[in-house]
JSON list of C-alpha atoms in Angstrom, two decimals:
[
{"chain": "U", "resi": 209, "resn": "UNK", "atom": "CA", "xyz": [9.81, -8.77, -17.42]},
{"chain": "U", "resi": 210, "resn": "UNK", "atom": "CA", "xyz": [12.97, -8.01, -18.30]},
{"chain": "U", "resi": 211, "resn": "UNK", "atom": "CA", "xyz": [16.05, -7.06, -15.67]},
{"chain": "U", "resi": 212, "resn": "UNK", "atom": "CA", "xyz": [17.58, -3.90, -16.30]},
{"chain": "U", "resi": 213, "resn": "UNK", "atom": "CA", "xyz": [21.30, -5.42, -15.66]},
{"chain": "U", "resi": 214, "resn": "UNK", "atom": "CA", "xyz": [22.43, -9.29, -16.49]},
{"chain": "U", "resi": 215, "resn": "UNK", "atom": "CA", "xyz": [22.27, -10.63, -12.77]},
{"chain": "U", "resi": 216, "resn": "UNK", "atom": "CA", "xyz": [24.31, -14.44, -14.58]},
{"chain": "U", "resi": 217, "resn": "UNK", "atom": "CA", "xyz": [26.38, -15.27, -11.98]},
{"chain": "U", "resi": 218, "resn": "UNK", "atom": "CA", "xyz": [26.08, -12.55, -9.22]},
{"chain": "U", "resi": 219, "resn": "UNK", "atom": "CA", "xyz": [24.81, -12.07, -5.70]},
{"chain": "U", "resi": 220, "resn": "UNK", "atom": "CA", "xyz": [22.02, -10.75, -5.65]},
{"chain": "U", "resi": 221, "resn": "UNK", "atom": "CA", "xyz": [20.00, -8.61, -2.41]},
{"chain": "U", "resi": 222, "resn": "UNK", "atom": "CA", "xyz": [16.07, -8.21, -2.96]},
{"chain": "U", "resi": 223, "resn": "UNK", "atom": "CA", "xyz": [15.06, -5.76, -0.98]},
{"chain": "U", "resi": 224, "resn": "UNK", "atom": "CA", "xyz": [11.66, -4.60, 0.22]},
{"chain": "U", "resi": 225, "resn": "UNK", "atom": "CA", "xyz": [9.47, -3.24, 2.91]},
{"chain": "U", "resi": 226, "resn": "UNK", "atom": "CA", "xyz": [7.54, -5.91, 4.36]},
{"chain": "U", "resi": 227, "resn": "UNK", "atom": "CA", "xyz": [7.14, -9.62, 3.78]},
{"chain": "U", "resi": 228, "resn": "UNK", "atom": "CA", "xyz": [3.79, -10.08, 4.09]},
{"chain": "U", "resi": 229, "resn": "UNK", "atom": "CA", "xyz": [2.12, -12.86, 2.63]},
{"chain": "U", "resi": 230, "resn": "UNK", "atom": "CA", "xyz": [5.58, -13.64, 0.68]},
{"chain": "U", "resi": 231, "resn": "UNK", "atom": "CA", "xyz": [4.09, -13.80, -2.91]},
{"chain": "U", "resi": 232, "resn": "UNK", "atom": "CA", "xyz": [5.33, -11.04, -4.40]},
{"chain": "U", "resi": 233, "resn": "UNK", "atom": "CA", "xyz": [9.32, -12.23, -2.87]},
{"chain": "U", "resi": 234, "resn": "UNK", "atom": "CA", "xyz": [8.92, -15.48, -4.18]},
{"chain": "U", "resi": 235, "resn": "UNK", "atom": "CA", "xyz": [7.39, -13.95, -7.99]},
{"chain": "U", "resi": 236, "resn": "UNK", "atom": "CA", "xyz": [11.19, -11.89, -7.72]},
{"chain": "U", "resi": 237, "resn": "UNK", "atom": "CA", "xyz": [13.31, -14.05, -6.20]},
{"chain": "U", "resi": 238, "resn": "UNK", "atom": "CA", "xyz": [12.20, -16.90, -8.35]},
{"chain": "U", "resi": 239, "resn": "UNK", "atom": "CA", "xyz": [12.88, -15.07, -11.59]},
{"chain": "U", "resi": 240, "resn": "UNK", "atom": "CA", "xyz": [16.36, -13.35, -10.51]},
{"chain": "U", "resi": 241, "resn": "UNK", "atom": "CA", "xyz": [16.89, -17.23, -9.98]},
{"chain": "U", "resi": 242, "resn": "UNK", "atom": "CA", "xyz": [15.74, -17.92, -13.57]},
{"chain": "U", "resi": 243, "resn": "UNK", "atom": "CA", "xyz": [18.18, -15.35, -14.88]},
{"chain": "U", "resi": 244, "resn": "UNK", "atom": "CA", "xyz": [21.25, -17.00, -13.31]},
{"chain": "U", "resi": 245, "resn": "UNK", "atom": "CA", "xyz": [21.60, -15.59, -10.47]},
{"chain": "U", "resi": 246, "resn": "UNK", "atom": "CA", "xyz": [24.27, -17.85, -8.08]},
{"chain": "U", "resi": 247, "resn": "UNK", "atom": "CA", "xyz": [22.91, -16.31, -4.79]},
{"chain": "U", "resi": 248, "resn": "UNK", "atom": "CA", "xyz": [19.73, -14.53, -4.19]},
{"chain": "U", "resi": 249, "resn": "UNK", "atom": "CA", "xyz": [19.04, -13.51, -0.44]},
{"chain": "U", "resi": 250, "resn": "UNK", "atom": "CA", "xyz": [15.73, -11.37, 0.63]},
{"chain": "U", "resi": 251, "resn": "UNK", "atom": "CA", "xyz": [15.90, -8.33, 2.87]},
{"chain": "U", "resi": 252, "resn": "UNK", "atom": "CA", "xyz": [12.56, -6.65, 4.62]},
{"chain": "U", "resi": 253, "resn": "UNK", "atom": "CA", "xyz": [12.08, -4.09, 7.28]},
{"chain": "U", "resi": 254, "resn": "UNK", "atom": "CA", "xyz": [9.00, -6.21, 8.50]},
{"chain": "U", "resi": 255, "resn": "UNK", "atom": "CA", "xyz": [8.66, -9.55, 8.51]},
{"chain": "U", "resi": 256, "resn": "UNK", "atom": "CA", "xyz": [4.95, -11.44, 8.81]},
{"chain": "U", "resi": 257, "resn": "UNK", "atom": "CA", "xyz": [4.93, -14.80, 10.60]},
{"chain": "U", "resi": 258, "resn": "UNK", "atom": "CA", "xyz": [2.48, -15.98, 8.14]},
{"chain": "U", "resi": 259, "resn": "UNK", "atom": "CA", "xyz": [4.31, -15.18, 4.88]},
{"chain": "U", "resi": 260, "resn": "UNK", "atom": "CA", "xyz": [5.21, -18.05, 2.24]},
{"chain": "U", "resi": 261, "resn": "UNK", "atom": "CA", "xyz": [8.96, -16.59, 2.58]},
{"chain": "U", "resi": 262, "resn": "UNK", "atom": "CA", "xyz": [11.31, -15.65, 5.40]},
{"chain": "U", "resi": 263, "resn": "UNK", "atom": "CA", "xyz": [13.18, -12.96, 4.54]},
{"chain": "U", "resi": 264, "resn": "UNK", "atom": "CA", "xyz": [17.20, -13.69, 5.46]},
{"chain": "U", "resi": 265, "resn": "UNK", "atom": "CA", "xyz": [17.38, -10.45, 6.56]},
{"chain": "U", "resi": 266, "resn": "UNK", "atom": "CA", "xyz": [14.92, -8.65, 8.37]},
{"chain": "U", "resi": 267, "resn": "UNK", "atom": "CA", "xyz": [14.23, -5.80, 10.90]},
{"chain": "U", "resi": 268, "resn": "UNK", "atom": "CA", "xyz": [11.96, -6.70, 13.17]},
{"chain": "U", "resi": 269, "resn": "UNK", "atom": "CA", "xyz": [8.61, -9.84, 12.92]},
{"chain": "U", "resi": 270, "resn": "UNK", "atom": "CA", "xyz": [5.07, -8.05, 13.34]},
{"chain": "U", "resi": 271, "resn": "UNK", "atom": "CA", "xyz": [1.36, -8.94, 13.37]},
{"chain": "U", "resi": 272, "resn": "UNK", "atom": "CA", "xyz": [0.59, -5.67, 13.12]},
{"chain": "U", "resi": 273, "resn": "UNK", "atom": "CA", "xyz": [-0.71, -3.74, 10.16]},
{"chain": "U", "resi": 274, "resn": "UNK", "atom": "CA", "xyz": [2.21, -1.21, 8.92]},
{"chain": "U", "resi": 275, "resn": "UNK", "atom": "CA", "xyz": [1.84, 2.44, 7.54]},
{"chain": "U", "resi": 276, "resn": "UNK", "atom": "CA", "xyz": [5.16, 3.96, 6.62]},
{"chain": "U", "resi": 277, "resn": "UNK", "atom": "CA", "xyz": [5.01, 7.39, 6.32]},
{"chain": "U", "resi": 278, "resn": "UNK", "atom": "CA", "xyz": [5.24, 8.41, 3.10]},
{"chain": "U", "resi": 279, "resn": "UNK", "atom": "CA", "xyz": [1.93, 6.34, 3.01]},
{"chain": "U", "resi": 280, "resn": "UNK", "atom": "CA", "xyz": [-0.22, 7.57, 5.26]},
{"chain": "U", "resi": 281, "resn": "UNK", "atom": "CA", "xyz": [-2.21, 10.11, 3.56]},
{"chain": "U", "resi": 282, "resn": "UNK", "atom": "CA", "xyz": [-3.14, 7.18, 1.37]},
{"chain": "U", "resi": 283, "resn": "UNK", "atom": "CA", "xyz": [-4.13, 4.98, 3.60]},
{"chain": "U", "resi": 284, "resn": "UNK", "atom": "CA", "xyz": [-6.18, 7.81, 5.51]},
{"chain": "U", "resi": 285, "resn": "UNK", "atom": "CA", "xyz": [-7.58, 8.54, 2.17]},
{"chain": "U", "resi": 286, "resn": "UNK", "atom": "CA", "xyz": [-8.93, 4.47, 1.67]},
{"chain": "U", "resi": 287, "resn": "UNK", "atom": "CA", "xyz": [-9.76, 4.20, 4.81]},
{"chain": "U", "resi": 288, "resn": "UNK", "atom": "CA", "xyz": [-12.06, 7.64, 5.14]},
{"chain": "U", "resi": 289, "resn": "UNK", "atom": "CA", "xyz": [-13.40, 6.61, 1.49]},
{"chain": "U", "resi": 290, "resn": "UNK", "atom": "CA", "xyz": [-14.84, 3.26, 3.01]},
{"chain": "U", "resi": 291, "resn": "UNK", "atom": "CA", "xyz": [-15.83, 4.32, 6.69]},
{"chain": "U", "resi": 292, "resn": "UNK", "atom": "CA", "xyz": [-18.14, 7.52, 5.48]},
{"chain": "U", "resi": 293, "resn": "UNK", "atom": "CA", "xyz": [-19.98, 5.33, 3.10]},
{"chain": "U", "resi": 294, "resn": "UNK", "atom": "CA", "xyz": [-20.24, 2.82, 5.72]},
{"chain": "U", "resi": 295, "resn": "UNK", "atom": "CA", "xyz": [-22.00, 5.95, 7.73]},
{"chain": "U", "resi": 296, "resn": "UNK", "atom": "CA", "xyz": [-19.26, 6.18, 10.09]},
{"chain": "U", "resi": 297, "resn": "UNK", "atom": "CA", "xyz": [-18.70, 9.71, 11.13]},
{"chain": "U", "resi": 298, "resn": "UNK", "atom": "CA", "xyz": [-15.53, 11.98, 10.66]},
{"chain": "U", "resi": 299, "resn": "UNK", "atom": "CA", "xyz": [-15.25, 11.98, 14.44]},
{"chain": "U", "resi": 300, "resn": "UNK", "atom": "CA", "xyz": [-15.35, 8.43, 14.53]},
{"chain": "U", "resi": 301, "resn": "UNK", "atom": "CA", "xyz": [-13.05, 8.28, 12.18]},
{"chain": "U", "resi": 302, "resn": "UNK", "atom": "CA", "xyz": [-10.49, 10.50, 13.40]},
{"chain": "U", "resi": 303, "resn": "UNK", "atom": "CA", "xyz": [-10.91, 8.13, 16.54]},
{"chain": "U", "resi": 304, "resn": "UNK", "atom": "CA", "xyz": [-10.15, 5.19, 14.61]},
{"chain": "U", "resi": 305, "resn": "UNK", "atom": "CA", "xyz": [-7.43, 6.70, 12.37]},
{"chain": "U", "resi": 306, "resn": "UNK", "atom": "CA", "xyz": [-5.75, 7.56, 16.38]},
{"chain": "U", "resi": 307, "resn": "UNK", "atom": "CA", "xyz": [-5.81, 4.37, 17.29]},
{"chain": "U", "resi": 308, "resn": "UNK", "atom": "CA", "xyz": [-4.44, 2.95, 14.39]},
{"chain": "U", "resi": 309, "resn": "UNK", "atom": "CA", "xyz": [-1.27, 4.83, 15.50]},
{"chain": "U", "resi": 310, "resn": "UNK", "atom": "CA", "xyz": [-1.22, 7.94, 13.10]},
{"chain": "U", "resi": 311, "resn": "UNK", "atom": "CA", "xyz": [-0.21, 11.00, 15.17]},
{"chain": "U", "resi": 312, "resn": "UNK", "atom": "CA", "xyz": [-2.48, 13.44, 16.32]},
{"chain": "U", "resi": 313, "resn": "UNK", "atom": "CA", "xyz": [-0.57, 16.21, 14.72]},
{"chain": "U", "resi": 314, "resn": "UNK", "atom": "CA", "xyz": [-0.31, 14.24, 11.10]},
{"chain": "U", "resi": 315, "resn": "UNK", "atom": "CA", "xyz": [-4.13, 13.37, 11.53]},
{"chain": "U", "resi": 316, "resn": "UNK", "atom": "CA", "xyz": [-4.52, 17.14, 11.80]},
{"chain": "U", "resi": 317, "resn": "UNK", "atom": "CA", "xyz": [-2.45, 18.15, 9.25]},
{"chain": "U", "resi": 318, "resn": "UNK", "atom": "CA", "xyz": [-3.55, 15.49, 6.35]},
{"chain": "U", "resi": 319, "resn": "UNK", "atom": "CA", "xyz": [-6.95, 15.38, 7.37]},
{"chain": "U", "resi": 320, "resn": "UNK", "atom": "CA", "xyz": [-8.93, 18.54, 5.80]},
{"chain": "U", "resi": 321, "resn": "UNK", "atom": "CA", "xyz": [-6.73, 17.83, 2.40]},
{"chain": "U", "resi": 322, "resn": "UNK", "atom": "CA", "xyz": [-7.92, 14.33, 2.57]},
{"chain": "U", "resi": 323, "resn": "UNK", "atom": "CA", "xyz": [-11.62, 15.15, 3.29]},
{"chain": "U", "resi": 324, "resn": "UNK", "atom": "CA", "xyz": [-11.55, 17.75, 0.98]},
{"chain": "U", "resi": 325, "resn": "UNK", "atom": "CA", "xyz": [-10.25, 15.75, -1.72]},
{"chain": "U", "resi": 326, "resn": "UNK", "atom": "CA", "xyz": [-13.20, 12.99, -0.89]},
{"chain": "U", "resi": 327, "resn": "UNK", "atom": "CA", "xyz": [-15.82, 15.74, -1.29]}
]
């Protein structure tokens, strides 16, 4: 694909959320590197011990599973989608979703939306 700006010659900062397994870093920073780039260095919030890349610059290293916020009423939405059919209950759900770390008060907010969307 190509780069919206000619990157010959420059710096260049990749930026991104959270190296995880690294392939998708590696995919970018390899072709910035095809395009002449003379520096490319990698920036993440999160960093995963077992991705294929170290970012230069990152935030903090986690084995945990991340859910930014603008993300969470998708990620409520997948995981809902796959627990009812698995016959868990909304209860149990809304247990699990809690101990994943959402807030009680987002969980209440999001969830009738998301459950009504599912239905």
């Amino acid at each position: 694909q190509p780069l919206s700006a000619s990157v010959k010659g420059c710096k260049v900062l990749i930026a991104d959320d959270v190296a995880d397994t690294g392939k998708s870093l590696e995919v970018v920073k390899r072709h910035v590197e095809e395009k002449g780039a003379s520096e490319v260095k990698i920036a993440t919030v999160y960093y995963k011990p077992w991705s294929i890349i170290k970012p230069d610059f990152y935030v903090d290293e986690t084995t945990c599973w991340v859910i930014f916020p603008h993300e969470v009423k998708e990620t409520m939405t997948k995981l809902l989608t796959r627990w009812l059919s698995e016959g868990i209950s909304v209860e149990e759900a809304k247990e699990k979703l809690l101990k994943s770390g959402i807030k009680l008060e987002v969980l209440e907010a999001l969830l009738p939306k998301v459950l009504s969307k599912l239905s």
